[in-house]
PDB file of C-alpha atoms in Angstrom:
ATOM      1  CA  UNK X  18    -118.574 -82.566   9.312  1.00  0.00           C
ATOM      2  CA  UNK X  19    -116.813 -81.538   6.092  1.00  0.00           C
ATOM      3  CA  UNK X  20    -117.226 -83.688   3.046  1.00  0.00           C
ATOM      4  CA  UNK X  21    -114.627 -84.266   0.371  1.00  0.00           C
ATOM      5  CA  UNK X  22    -115.770 -83.351  -3.112  1.00  0.00           C
ATOM      6  CA  UNK X  23    -114.345 -85.526  -5.884  1.00  0.00           C
ATOM      7  CA  UNK X  24    -112.783 -83.798  -8.888  1.00  0.00           C
ATOM      8  CA  UNK X  25    -115.248 -82.911 -11.631  1.00  0.00           C
ATOM      9  CA  UNK X  26    -115.225 -81.413 -15.121  1.00  0.00           C
ATOM     10  CA  UNK X  27    -117.641 -80.324 -17.814  1.00  0.00           C
ATOM     11  CA  UNK X  28    -117.189 -79.535 -21.490  1.00  0.00           C
ATOM     12  CA  UNK X  29    -119.704 -77.528 -23.483  1.00  0.00           C
ATOM     13  CA  UNK X  30    -119.168 -77.710 -27.261  1.00  0.00           C
ATOM     14  CA  UNK X  31    -120.233 -74.505 -28.986  1.00  0.00           C
ATOM     15  CA  UNK X  32    -120.914 -73.563 -32.594  1.00  0.00           C
ATOM     16  CA  UNK X  33    -119.426 -70.405 -34.060  1.00  0.00           C
ATOM     17  CA  UNK X  34    -122.538 -68.376 -33.278  1.00  0.00           C
ATOM     18  CA  UNK X  35    -122.764 -64.932 -31.628  1.00  0.00           C
ATOM     19  CA  UNK X  36    -125.101 -66.353 -28.946  1.00  0.00           C
ATOM     20  CA  UNK X  37    -122.680 -69.121 -27.920  1.00  0.00           C
ATOM     21  CA  UNK X  38    -120.513 -67.127 -25.452  1.00  0.00           C
ATOM     22  CA  UNK X  39    -123.603 -65.978 -23.524  1.00  0.00           C
ATOM     23  CA  UNK X  40    -124.975 -69.511 -23.407  1.00  0.00           C
ATOM     24  CA  UNK X  41    -121.615 -70.757 -22.126  1.00  0.00           C
ATOM     25  CA  UNK X  42    -121.503 -68.104 -19.382  1.00  0.00           C
ATOM     26  CA  UNK X  43    -125.008 -69.133 -18.294  1.00  0.00           C
ATOM     27  CA  UNK X  44    -123.932 -72.773 -18.151  1.00  0.00           C
ATOM     28  CA  UNK X  45    -120.889 -71.782 -16.083  1.00  0.00           C
ATOM     29  CA  UNK X  46    -123.110 -69.984 -13.546  1.00  0.00           C
ATOM     30  CA  UNK X  47    -125.312 -73.087 -13.260  1.00  0.00           C
ATOM     31  CA  UNK X  48    -122.290 -75.365 -12.812  1.00  0.00           C
ATOM     32  CA  UNK X  49    -120.842 -73.217 -10.041  1.00  0.00           C
ATOM     33  CA  UNK X  50    -124.204 -72.979  -8.278  1.00  0.00           C
ATOM     34  CA  UNK X  51    -124.652 -76.758  -8.467  1.00  0.00           C
ATOM     35  CA  UNK X  52    -121.175 -77.297  -6.981  1.00  0.00           C
ATOM     36  CA  UNK X  53    -121.745 -74.662  -4.273  1.00  0.00           C
ATOM     37  CA  UNK X  54    -118.968 -72.366  -5.470  1.00  0.00           C
ATOM     38  CA  UNK X  55    -120.854 -69.050  -5.817  1.00  0.00           C
ATOM     39  CA  UNK X  56    -117.897 -67.028  -4.489  1.00  0.00           C
ATOM     40  CA  UNK X  57    -115.950 -67.878  -7.660  1.00  0.00           C
ATOM     41  CA  UNK X  58    -118.753 -66.916 -10.056  1.00  0.00           C
ATOM     42  CA  UNK X  59    -117.776 -63.267 -10.772  1.00  0.00           C
ATOM     43  CA  UNK X  60    -114.120 -64.043 -11.489  1.00  0.00           C
ATOM     44  CA  UNK X  61    -114.827 -67.307 -13.323  1.00  0.00           C
ATOM     45  CA  UNK X  62    -117.449 -65.631 -15.488  1.00  0.00           C
ATOM     46  CA  UNK X  63    -115.080 -62.791 -16.392  1.00  0.00           C
ATOM     47  CA  UNK X  64    -112.326 -65.271 -17.285  1.00  0.00           C
ATOM     48  CA  UNK X  65    -114.717 -67.374 -19.370  1.00  0.00           C
ATOM     49  CA  UNK X  66    -116.213 -64.314 -21.088  1.00  0.00           C
ATOM     50  CA  UNK X  67    -112.818 -63.044 -22.211  1.00  0.00           C
ATOM     51  CA  UNK X  68    -111.534 -66.435 -23.375  1.00  0.00           C
ATOM     52  CA  UNK X  69    -114.798 -67.176 -25.206  1.00  0.00           C
ATOM     53  CA  UNK X  70    -114.857 -63.749 -26.863  1.00  0.00           C
ATOM     54  CA  UNK X  71    -111.284 -64.264 -28.036  1.00  0.00           C
ATOM     55  CA  UNK X  72    -112.175 -67.592 -29.649  1.00  0.00           C
ATOM     56  CA  UNK X  73    -115.358 -66.249 -31.192  1.00  0.00           C
ATOM     57  CA  UNK X  74    -113.683 -63.142 -32.645  1.00  0.00           C
ATOM     58  CA  UNK X  75    -110.440 -64.693 -33.853  1.00  0.00           C
ATOM     59  CA  UNK X  76    -111.436 -68.129 -35.118  1.00  0.00           C
ATOM     60  CA  UNK X  77    -113.929 -69.369 -37.655  1.00  0.00           C
ATOM     61  CA  UNK X  78    -114.590 -72.851 -36.328  1.00  0.00           C
ATOM     62  CA  UNK X  79    -116.331 -74.242 -33.285  1.00  0.00           C
ATOM     63  CA  UNK X  80    -114.987 -73.828 -29.777  1.00  0.00           C
ATOM     64  CA  UNK X  81    -115.659 -75.336 -26.361  1.00  0.00           C
ATOM     65  CA  UNK X  82    -115.820 -74.208 -22.742  1.00  0.00           C
ATOM     66  CA  UNK X  83    -114.169 -76.594 -20.293  1.00  0.00           C
ATOM     67  CA  UNK X  84    -114.671 -76.169 -16.551  1.00  0.00           C
ATOM     68  CA  UNK X  85    -112.997 -78.313 -13.926  1.00  0.00           C
ATOM     69  CA  UNK X  86    -112.297 -78.440 -10.236  1.00  0.00           C
ATOM     70  CA  UNK X  87    -109.570 -80.843  -9.168  1.00  0.00           C
ATOM     71  CA  UNK X  88    -109.351 -79.504  -5.624  1.00  0.00           C
ATOM     72  CA  UNK X  89    -111.857 -77.820  -3.271  1.00  0.00           C
ATOM     73  CA  UNK X  90    -112.337 -74.088  -3.829  1.00  0.00           C
ATOM     74  CA  UNK X  91    -110.258 -73.995  -7.022  1.00  0.00           C
ATOM     75  CA  UNK X  92    -111.539 -73.769 -10.566  1.00  0.00           C
ATOM     76  CA  UNK X  93    -109.984 -73.988 -14.028  1.00  0.00           C
ATOM     77  CA  UNK X  94    -111.845 -72.328 -16.882  1.00  0.00           C
ATOM     78  CA  UNK X  95    -110.528 -73.204 -20.329  1.00  0.00           C
ATOM     79  CA  UNK X  96    -111.564 -72.534 -23.895  1.00  0.00           C
ATOM     80  CA  UNK X  97    -110.534 -74.767 -26.768  1.00  0.00           C
ATOM     81  CA  UNK X  98    -110.692 -73.623 -30.377  1.00  0.00           C
ATOM     82  CA  UNK X  99    -109.440 -74.832 -33.742  1.00  0.00           C
ATOM     83  CA  UNK X 100    -106.686 -72.222 -34.229  1.00  0.00           C
ATOM     84  CA  UNK X 101    -103.308 -73.454 -32.917  1.00  0.00           C
ATOM     85  CA  UNK X 102    -101.861 -69.920 -32.610  1.00  0.00           C
ATOM     86  CA  UNK X 103    -101.570 -68.649 -29.026  1.00  0.00           C
ATOM     87  CA  UNK X 104    -102.398 -64.923 -28.928  1.00  0.00           C
ATOM     88  CA  UNK X 105     -99.399 -62.715 -28.074  1.00  0.00           C
ATOM     89  CA  UNK X 106    -101.414 -60.918 -25.387  1.00  0.00           C
ATOM     90  CA  UNK X 107    -101.770 -64.204 -23.538  1.00  0.00           C
ATOM     91  CA  UNK X 108     -98.339 -65.726 -23.788  1.00  0.00           C
ATOM     92  CA  UNK X 109     -95.858 -62.840 -23.706  1.00  0.00           C
ATOM     93  CA  UNK X 110     -94.183 -62.301 -20.346  1.00  0.00           C
ATOM     94  CA  UNK X 111     -93.754 -58.571 -21.028  1.00  0.00           C
ATOM     95  CA  UNK X 112     -97.294 -57.611 -21.826  1.00  0.00           C
ATOM     96  CA  UNK X 113     -97.814 -54.217 -23.440  1.00  0.00           C
ATOM     97  CA  UNK X 114    -101.271 -52.777 -22.880  1.00  0.00           C
ATOM     98  CA  UNK X 115    -103.054 -51.304 -25.889  1.00  0.00           C
ATOM     99  CA  UNK X 116    -103.253 -47.524 -26.305  1.00  0.00           C
ATOM    100  CA  UNK X 117    -106.077 -45.872 -24.292  1.00  0.00           C
ATOM    101  CA  UNK X 118    -108.171 -45.257 -27.424  1.00  0.00           C
ATOM    102  CA  UNK X 119    -107.831 -48.852 -28.747  1.00  0.00           C
ATOM    103  CA  UNK X 120    -111.105 -50.728 -29.112  1.00  0.00           C
ATOM    104  CA  UNK X 121    -109.540 -54.203 -28.798  1.00  0.00           C
ATOM    105  CA  UNK X 122    -106.681 -55.891 -26.996  1.00  0.00           C
ATOM    106  CA  UNK X 123    -107.650 -55.649 -23.324  1.00  0.00           C
ATOM    107  CA  UNK X 124    -109.343 -59.045 -22.851  1.00  0.00           C
ATOM    108  CA  UNK X 125    -106.382 -61.368 -22.465  1.00  0.00           C
ATOM    109  CA  UNK X 126    -104.404 -58.914 -20.283  1.00  0.00           C
ATOM    110  CA  UNK X 127    -107.531 -58.745 -18.123  1.00  0.00           C
ATOM    111  CA  UNK X 128    -107.511 -62.549 -17.845  1.00  0.00           C
ATOM    112  CA  UNK X 129    -103.881 -62.449 -16.743  1.00  0.00           C
ATOM    113  CA  UNK X 130    -104.635 -59.745 -14.166  1.00  0.00           C
ATOM    114  CA  UNK X 131    -107.644 -61.538 -12.649  1.00  0.00           C
ATOM    115  CA  UNK X 132    -106.523 -65.176 -12.746  1.00  0.00           C
ATOM    116  CA  UNK X 133    -104.426 -66.869 -10.091  1.00  0.00           C
ATOM    117  CA  UNK X 134    -102.706 -68.875 -12.842  1.00  0.00           C
ATOM    118  CA  UNK X 135    -103.036 -69.132 -16.616  1.00  0.00           C
ATOM    119  CA  UNK X 136    -101.561 -71.036 -19.491  1.00  0.00           C
ATOM    120  CA  UNK X 137    -101.900 -72.309 -23.027  1.00  0.00           C
ATOM    121  CA  UNK X 138    -101.517 -75.668 -24.712  1.00  0.00           C
ATOM    122  CA  UNK X 139    -101.154 -76.167 -28.440  1.00  0.00           C
ATOM    123  CA  UNK X 140    -102.863 -79.433 -29.349  1.00  0.00           C
ATOM    124  CA  UNK X 141    -101.067 -81.011 -32.272  1.00  0.00           C
ATOM    125  CA  UNK X 142    -102.800 -84.373 -32.159  1.00  0.00           C
ATOM    126  CA  UNK X 143    -105.849 -84.531 -34.380  1.00  0.00           C
ATOM    127  CA  UNK X 144    -107.707 -87.175 -32.329  1.00  0.00           C
ATOM    128  CA  UNK X 145    -110.508 -86.181 -29.991  1.00  0.00           C
ATOM    129  CA  UNK X 146    -109.134 -82.639 -29.525  1.00  0.00           C
ATOM    130  CA  UNK X 147    -109.115 -81.963 -33.285  1.00  0.00           C
ATOM    131  CA  UNK X 148    -105.913 -79.981 -32.819  1.00  0.00           C
ATOM    132  CA  UNK X 149    -106.095 -76.272 -32.076  1.00  0.00           C
ATOM    133  CA  UNK X 150    -105.266 -74.720 -28.724  1.00  0.00           C
ATOM    134  CA  UNK X 151    -106.529 -74.584 -25.174  1.00  0.00           C
ATOM    135  CA  UNK X 152    -106.245 -71.323 -23.229  1.00  0.00           C
ATOM    136  CA  UNK X 153    -106.931 -71.703 -19.518  1.00  0.00           C
ATOM    137  CA  UNK X 154    -107.129 -69.626 -16.376  1.00  0.00           C
ATOM    138  CA  UNK X 155    -107.589 -70.620 -12.742  1.00  0.00           C
ATOM    139  CA  UNK X 156    -109.210 -68.859  -9.818  1.00  0.00           C
ATOM    140  CA  UNK X 157    -109.638 -69.676  -6.154  1.00  0.00           C
ATOM    141  CA  UNK X 158    -106.900 -70.870  -3.877  1.00  0.00           C
ATOM    142  CA  UNK X 159    -104.430 -68.073  -4.669  1.00  0.00           C
ATOM    143  CA  UNK X 160    -101.830 -70.028  -6.730  1.00  0.00           C
ATOM    144  CA  UNK X 161     -98.880 -68.275  -8.342  1.00  0.00           C
ATOM    145  CA  UNK X 162     -99.549 -66.966 -11.851  1.00  0.00           C
ATOM    146  CA  UNK X 163     -98.195 -67.854 -15.233  1.00  0.00           C
TER     147      UNK X 163
END
């Protein structure tokens, strides 16, 4: 008999430290194992790694990994940071890939290619969110992108 899993979410607040993205990816693997979603682990970890690396490299403040499942077999991975600017590589509909010899610029296009859906929210309220932005990507369930 199938059971219905209620929606769940986790938020891991991270300092601006080079070890933080790896710690967050480890926490993500544990969360997915605990919720019996191992089939999503490779894609979810790639999405989280790229979003976390973007926040770590392009912001100076803290950031947070948010993971949620509102429906069975579907996962949203999001990263909040203090910078309200949405990176062009994430939001532009006509995405230009970097030159082959470029050392940066492939992460967010990779997120867009691997996610079933993605988006960004600029958080203007300074309450609990402390402003900034939230970049998110979903996997599982095969939704339409963008």
